[in-house]
Coordinates of C-alpha atoms in Angstrom, one line a residue:
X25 CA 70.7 111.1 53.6
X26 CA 73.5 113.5 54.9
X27 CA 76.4 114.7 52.5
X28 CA 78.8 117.2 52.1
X29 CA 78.3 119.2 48.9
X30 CA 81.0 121.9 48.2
X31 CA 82.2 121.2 51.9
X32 CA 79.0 121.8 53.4
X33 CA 76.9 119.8 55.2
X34 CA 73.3 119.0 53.4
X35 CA 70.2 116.6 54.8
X36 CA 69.2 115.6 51.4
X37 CA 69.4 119.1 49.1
X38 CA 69.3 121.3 52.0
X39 CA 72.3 122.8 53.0
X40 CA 72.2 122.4 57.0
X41 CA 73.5 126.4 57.4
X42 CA 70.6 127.3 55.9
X43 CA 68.2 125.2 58.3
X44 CA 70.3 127.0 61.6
X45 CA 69.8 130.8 59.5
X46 CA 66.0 129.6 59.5
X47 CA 65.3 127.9 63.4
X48 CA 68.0 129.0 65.6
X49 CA 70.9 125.6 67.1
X50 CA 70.3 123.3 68.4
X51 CA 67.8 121.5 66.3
X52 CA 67.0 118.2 64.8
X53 CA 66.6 117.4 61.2
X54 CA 65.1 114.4 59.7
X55 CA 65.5 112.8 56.2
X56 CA 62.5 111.6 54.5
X57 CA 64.3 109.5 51.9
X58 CA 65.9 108.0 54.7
X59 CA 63.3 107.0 56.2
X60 CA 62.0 105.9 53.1
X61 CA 64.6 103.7 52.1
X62 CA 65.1 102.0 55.5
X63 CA 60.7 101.1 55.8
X64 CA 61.4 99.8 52.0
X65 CA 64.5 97.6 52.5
X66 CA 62.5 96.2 55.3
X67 CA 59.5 95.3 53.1
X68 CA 61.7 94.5 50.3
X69 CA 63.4 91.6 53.1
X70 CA 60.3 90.4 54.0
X71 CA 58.6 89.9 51.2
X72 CA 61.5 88.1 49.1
X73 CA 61.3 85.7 52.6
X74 CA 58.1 85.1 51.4
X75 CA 56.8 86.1 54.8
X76 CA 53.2 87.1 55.6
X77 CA 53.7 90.6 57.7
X78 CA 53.1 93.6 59.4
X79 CA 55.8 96.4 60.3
X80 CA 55.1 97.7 63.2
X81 CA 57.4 100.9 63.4
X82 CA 58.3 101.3 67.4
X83 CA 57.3 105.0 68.2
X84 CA 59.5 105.0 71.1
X85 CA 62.1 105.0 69.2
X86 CA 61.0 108.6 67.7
X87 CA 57.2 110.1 68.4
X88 CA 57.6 113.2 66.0
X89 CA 54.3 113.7 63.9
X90 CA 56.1 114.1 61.2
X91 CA 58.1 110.6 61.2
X92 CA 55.5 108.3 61.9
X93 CA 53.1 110.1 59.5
X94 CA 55.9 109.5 56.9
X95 CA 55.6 105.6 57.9
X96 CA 52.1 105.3 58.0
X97 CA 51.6 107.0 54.8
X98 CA 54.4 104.1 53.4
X99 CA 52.2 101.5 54.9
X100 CA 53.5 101.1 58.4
X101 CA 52.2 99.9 61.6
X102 CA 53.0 101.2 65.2
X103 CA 54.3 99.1 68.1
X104 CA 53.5 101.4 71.0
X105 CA 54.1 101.2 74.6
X106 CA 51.7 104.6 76.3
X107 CA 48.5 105.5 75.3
X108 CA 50.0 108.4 74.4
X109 CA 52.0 106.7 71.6
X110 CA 48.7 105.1 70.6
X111 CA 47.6 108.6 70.2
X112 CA 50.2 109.4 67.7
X113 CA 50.0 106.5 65.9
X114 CA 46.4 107.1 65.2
X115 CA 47.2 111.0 64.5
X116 CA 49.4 110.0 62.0
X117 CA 47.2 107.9 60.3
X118 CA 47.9 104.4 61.8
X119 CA 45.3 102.2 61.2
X120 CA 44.4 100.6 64.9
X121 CA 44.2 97.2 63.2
X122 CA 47.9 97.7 62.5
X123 CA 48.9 98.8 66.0
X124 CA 50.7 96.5 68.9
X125 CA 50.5 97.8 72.5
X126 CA 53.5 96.6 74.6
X127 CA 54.9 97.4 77.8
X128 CA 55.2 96.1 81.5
X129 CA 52.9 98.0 83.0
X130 CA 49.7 99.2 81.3
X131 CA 47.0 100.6 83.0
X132 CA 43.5 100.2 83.2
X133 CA 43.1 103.0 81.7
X134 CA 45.7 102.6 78.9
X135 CA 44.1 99.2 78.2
X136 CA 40.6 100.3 78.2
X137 CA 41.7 102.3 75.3
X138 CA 43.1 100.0 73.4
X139 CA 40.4 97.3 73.9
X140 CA 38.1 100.3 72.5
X141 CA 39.9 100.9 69.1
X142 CA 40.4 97.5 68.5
X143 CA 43.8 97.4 67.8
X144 CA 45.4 94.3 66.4
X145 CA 47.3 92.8 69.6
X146 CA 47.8 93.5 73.3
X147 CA 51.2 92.2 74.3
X148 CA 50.1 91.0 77.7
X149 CA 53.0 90.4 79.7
X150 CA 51.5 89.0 83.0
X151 CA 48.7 86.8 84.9
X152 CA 47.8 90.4 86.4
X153 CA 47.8 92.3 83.4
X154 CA 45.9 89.2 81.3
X155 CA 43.2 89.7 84.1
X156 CA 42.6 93.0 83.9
X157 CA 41.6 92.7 80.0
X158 CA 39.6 90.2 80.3
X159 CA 37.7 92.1 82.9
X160 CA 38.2 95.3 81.2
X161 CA 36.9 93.6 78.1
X162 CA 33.9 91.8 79.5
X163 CA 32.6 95.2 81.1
X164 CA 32.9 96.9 77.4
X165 CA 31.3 93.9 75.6
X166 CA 34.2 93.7 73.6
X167 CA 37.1 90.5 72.7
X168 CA 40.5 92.0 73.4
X169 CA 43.0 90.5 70.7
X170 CA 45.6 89.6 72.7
X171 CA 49.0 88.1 72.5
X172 CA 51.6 86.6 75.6
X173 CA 55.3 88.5 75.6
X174 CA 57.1 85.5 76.7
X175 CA 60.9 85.8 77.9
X176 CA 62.9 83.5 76.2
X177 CA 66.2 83.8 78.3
X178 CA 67.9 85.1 75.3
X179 CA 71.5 86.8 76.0
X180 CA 71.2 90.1 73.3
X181 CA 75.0 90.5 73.6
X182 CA 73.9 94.1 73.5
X183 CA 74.4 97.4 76.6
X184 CA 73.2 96.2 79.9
X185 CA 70.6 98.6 80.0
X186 CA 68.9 97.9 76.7
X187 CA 68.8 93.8 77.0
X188 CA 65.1 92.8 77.9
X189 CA 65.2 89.1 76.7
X190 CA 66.9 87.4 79.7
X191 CA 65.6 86.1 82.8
X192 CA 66.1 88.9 85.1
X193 CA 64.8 91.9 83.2
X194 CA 61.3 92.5 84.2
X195 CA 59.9 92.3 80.7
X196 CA 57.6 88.7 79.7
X197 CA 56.2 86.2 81.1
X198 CA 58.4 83.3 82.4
X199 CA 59.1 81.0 79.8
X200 CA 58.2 77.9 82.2
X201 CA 55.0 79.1 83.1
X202 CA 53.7 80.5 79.4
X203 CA 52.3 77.4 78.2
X204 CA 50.0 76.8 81.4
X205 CA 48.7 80.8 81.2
X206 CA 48.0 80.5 77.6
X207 CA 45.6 77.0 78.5
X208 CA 44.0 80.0 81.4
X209 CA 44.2 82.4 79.1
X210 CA 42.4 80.2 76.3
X211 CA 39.0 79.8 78.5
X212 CA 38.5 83.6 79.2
X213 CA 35.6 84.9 77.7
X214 CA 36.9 88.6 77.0
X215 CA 40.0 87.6 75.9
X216 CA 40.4 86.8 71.8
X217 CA 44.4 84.8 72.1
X218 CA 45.9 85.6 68.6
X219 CA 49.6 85.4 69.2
X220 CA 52.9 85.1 70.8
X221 CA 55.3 87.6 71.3
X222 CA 59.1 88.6 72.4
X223 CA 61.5 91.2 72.0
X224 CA 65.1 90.5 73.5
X225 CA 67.1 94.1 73.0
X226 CA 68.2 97.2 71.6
X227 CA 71.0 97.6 69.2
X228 CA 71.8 93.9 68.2
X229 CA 74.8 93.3 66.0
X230 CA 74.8 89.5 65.8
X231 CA 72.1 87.3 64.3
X232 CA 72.6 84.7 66.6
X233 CA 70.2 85.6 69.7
X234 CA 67.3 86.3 66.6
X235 CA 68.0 83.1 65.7
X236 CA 68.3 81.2 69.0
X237 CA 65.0 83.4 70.3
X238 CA 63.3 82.5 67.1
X239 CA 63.8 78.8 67.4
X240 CA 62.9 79.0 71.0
X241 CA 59.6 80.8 70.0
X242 CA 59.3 77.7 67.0
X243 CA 59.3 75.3 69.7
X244 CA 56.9 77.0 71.7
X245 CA 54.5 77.5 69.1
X246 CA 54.3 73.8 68.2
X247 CA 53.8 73.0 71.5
X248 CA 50.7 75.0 71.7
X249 CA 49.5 74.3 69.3
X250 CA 50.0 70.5 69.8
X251 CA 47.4 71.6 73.2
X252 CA 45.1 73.2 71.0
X253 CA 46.1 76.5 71.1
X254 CA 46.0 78.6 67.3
X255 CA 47.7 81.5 66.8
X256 CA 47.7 83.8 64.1
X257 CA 50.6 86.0 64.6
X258 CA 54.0 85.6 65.6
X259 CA 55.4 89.3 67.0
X260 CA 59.1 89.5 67.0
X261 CA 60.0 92.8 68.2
X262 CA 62.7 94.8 67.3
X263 CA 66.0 95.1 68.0
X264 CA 68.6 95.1 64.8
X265 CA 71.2 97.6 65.3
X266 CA 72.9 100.5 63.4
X267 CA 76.1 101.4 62.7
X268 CA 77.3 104.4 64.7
X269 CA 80.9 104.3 64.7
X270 CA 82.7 101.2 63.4
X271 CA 79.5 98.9 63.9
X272 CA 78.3 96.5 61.0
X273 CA 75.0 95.2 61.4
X274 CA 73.3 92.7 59.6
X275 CA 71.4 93.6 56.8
X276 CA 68.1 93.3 56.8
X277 CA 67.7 90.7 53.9
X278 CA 70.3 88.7 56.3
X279 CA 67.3 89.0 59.3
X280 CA 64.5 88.0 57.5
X281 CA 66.3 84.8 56.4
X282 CA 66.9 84.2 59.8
X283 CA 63.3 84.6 60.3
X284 CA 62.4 82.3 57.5
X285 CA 64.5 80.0 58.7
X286 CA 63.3 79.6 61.8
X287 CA 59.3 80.8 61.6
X288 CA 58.5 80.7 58.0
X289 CA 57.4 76.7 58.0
X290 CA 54.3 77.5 60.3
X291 CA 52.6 80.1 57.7
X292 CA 51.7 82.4 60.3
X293 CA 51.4 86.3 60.4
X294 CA 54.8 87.9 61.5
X295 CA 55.1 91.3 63.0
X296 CA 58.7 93.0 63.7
X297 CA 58.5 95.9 65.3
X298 CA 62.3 98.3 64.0
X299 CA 62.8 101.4 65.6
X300 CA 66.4 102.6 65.5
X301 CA 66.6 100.4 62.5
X302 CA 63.9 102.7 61.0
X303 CA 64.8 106.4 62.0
X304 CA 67.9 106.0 64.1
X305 CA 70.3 107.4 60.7
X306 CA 67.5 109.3 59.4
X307 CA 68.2 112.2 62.0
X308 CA 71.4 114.5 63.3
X309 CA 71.2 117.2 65.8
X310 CA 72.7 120.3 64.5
X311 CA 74.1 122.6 67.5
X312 CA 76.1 125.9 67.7
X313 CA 80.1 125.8 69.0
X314 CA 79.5 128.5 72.1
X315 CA 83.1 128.3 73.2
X316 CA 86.0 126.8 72.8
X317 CA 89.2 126.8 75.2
X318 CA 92.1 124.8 76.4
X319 CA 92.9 123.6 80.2
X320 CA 96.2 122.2 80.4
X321 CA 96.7 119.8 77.7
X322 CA 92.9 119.1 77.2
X323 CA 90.9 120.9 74.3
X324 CA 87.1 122.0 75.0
X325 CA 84.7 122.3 72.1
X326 CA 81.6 123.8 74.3
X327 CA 78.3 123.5 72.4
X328 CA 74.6 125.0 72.5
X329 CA 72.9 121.3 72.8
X330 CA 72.9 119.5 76.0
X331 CA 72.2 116.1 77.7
X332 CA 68.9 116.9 77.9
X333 CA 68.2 117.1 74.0
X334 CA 70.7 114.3 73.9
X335 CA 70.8 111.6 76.9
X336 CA 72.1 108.5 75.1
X337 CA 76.2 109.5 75.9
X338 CA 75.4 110.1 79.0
X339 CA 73.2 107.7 80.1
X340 CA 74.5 104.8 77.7
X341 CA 77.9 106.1 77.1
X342 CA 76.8 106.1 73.4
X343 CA 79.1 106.8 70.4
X344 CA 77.8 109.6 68.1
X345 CA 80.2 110.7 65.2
X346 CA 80.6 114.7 65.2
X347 CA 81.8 115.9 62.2
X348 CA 81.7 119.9 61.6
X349 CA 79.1 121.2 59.4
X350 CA 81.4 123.1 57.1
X351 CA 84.9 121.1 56.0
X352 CA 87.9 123.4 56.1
X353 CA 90.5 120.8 55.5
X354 CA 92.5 121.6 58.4
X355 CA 94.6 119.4 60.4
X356 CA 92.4 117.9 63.2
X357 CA 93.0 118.4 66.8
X358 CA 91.8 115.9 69.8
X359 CA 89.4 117.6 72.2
X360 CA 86.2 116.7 74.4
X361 CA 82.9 118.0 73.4
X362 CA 80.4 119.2 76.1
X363 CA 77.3 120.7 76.5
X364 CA 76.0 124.0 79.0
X365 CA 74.4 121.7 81.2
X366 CA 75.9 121.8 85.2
X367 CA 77.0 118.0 85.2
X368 CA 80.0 116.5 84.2
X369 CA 77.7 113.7 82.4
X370 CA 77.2 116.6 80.1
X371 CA 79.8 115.4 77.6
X372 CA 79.0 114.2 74.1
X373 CA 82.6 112.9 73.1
X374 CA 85.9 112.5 74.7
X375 CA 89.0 112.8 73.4
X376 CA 87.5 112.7 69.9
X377 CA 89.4 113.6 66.8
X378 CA 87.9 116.3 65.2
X379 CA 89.0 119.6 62.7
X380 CA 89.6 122.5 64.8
X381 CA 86.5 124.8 65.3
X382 CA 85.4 128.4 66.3
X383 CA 83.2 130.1 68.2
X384 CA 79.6 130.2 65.5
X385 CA 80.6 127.1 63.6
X386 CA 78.1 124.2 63.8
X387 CA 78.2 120.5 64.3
X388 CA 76.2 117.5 63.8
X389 CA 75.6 114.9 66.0
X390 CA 75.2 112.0 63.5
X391 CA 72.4 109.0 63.7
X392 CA 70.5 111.0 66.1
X393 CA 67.3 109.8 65.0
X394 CA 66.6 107.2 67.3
X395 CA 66.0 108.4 71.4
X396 CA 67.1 111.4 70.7
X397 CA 64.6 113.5 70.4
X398 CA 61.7 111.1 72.4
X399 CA 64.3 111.1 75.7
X400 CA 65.0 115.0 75.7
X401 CA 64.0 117.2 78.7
X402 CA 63.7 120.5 79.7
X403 CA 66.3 120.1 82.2
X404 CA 68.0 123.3 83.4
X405 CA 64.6 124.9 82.0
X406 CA 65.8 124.6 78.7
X407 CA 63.3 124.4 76.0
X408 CA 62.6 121.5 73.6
X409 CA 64.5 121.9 70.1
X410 CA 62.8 122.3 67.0
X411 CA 62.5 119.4 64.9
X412 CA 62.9 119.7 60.8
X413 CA 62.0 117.2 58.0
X414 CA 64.0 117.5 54.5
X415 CA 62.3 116.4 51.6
X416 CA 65.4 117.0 48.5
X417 CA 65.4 121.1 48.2
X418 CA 63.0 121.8 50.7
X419 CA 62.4 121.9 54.7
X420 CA 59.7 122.4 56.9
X421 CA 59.5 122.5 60.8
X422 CA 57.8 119.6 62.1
X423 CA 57.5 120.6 65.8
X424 CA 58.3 124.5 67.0
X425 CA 60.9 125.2 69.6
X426 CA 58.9 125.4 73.0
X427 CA 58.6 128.6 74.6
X428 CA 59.3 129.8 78.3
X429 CA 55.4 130.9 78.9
X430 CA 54.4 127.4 76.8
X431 CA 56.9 125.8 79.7
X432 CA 55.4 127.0 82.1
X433 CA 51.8 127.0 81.4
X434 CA 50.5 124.1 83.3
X435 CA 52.2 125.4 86.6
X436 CA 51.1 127.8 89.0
X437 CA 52.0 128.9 92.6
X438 CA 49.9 128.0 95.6
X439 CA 47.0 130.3 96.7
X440 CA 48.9 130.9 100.1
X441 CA 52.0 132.7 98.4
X442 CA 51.0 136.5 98.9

């Protein structure tokens, strides 16, 4: 929740001013009510759908301690994709009965943990992967829950880079060949087959693929089960969008209809796995004007934050709204926002309407919660930007800013340099 009170800038009660006096620019800042209300509506959806479920919040989407402890504590599940996001989720207080593992390319040693904390599924995405569970599984004397990611050759109608539902992204199994590995996968002895899964894309605007990808995943599921197969749950993945500029999503009442509409007549367990939807407006980054100057006709706002605390312009030509953290009511000027960084990808906004600003005046990147924060790098040797959580009138760091002697304290130079 981010408002202007008296012209300023707050994240719930907490004027953002205060926050930069306290941590230093740039820095992130989460709202819990946010995040609150967005895990609720979701719940609230689903259960007036009259839909079994888990929510399985997707930790890419945002690994900060603070954030997914906020979930769990709500009730949430994890959909993870590392080991290292299992980790978290368990930190946090994730139950391992309510965490999925997905991903391409698990390793033996990713799975091996997994199979060990009995987590509720295993998204196994190939014949290669399904083997090494099973033998994984058989060697530690325990059944691996596990369900197929099948590829339903579902057009998103989302960014190139963040469709994963259509035939030539690498995520899945073949939607030809499913039904024959399910019958292998049936007879294997370390293997306990619970469910079907898919997940078609980021940042979807339009119910129409859910539904299409649903009904396709309807059809499947009666055709397994017409050969015997039983499944328990039915894992939908993520995907519904936010709005960052002039966007209008569906709501998420409007989704689990769609769900119920299509999945709701088999009875079965349904998982959905939001992660912009979830934390994506629950964060802004907050960063320092450095400079400003004019070349030619063309205005520069230069900031303290750079692509690598924020990649998604640059690497998705994403839309953030900037809006200054204290209103003055002047008349705006047009002007392209960059960053310190040496790359000309180092731009935030082009062009972008915006009041006039000065040297020491702050800005927030808006709906920043989502890959912001979980895609940032210490590129240029920069360190990684504190992270804040408002909670109405007060604020606590949730991760420090790293340090130069923290950044470099797993190198070392070679024995041979004298």
């Amino acid at each position: 929740m981010f408002h202007y009170k008296d012209n300023i800038l707050h994240a719930e009660d907490v004027a953002i001013d205060k926050i930069a006096e306290a941590v230093g620019t740039p820095f992130y800042v989460y709202s819990s009510k946010t995040l609150s209300d967005n895990f609720k509506a979701f719940e609230n959806a689903l259960k007036n759908a009259k839909l079994k479920h888990t929510i399985c919040y997707s930790i890419k989407a945002n690994n900060n301690l603070g954030i997914t402890g906020t979930l769990a504590a709500l009730g949430s599940g994890a959909d993870v994709v590392s080991a290292g996001e299992m980790h978290v989720a368990l930190t946090a207080g994730i139950p391992a009965d309510k965490i999925v593992f997905s991903g391409v390319g698990k390793t033996r040693a990713e799975l091996k943990s997994a199979i060990e904390n009995r987590i509720l599924q295993i998204n196994a995405e190939s014949e290669a992967e399904i083997n090494n569970i099973n033998d994984i599984a058989l060697k530690l004397g325990i059944k691996a829950n596990v369900a197929l990611r099948v590829n339903p050759d579902v057009d998103a109608k989302t960014h190139v880079k963040i469709t994963t539902g259509k035939k030539e992204n690498k995520f899945g199994v073949d939607w030809d060949e499913a039904k024959g590995l399910y019958l292998k996968t049936a007879k294997m002895k370390g293997i306990n087959l619970v469910g079907i899964a898919m997940h078609i894309g980021s940042q979807i605007l339009d119910l129409d693929p859910f539904r299409l990808a649903f009904t396709k995943m309807a059809a499947m599921v009666e055709e397994l089960e017409s050969a015997g197969i039983k499944l328990q749950n039915l894992d939908l993945g993520g995907g519904l969008g936010i709005n960052y500029n002039v966007e209008l999503p569906p709501s998420k009442d409007d989704y689990a209809q769609v769900i119920a509409q299509t999945l709701g007549k088999f009875n079965k367990h349904i998982i959905i796995e939001p992660g912009r939807a979830m934390v994506g407006d629950a964060g802004i980054l907050v960063t320092e004007v450095i400079y400003t100057k004019k070349m030619g006709e063309r205005n520069y706002i230069i900031v303290d934050a750079g692509m690598n605390d924020l990649v998604r312009p640059a690497m998705y030509d994403a839309w953030h709204t900037i809006i200054p953290a204290r209103k003055t009511g002047a008349a705006p000027i047009t002007a392209d926002i960059v960053g310190p960084i040496c790359e000309t990808s180092d731009t935030f906004a082009k062009d972008r309407i915006i009041e006039p600003v000065a040297q020491g005046d702050l800005l927030a990147m808006m709906s920043a919660g989502a890959y912001g924060s979980s895609m940032s790098s210490i590129y240029n040797f920069r360190p990684l930007v504190p992270e804040v959580m408002a909670h109405g009138k007060k604020f606590e760091v949730v991760r420090k800013r790293t340090t130069y002697e923290q950044m470099l304290s797993g190198e070392s130079k070679p024995s041979w340099i004298k």
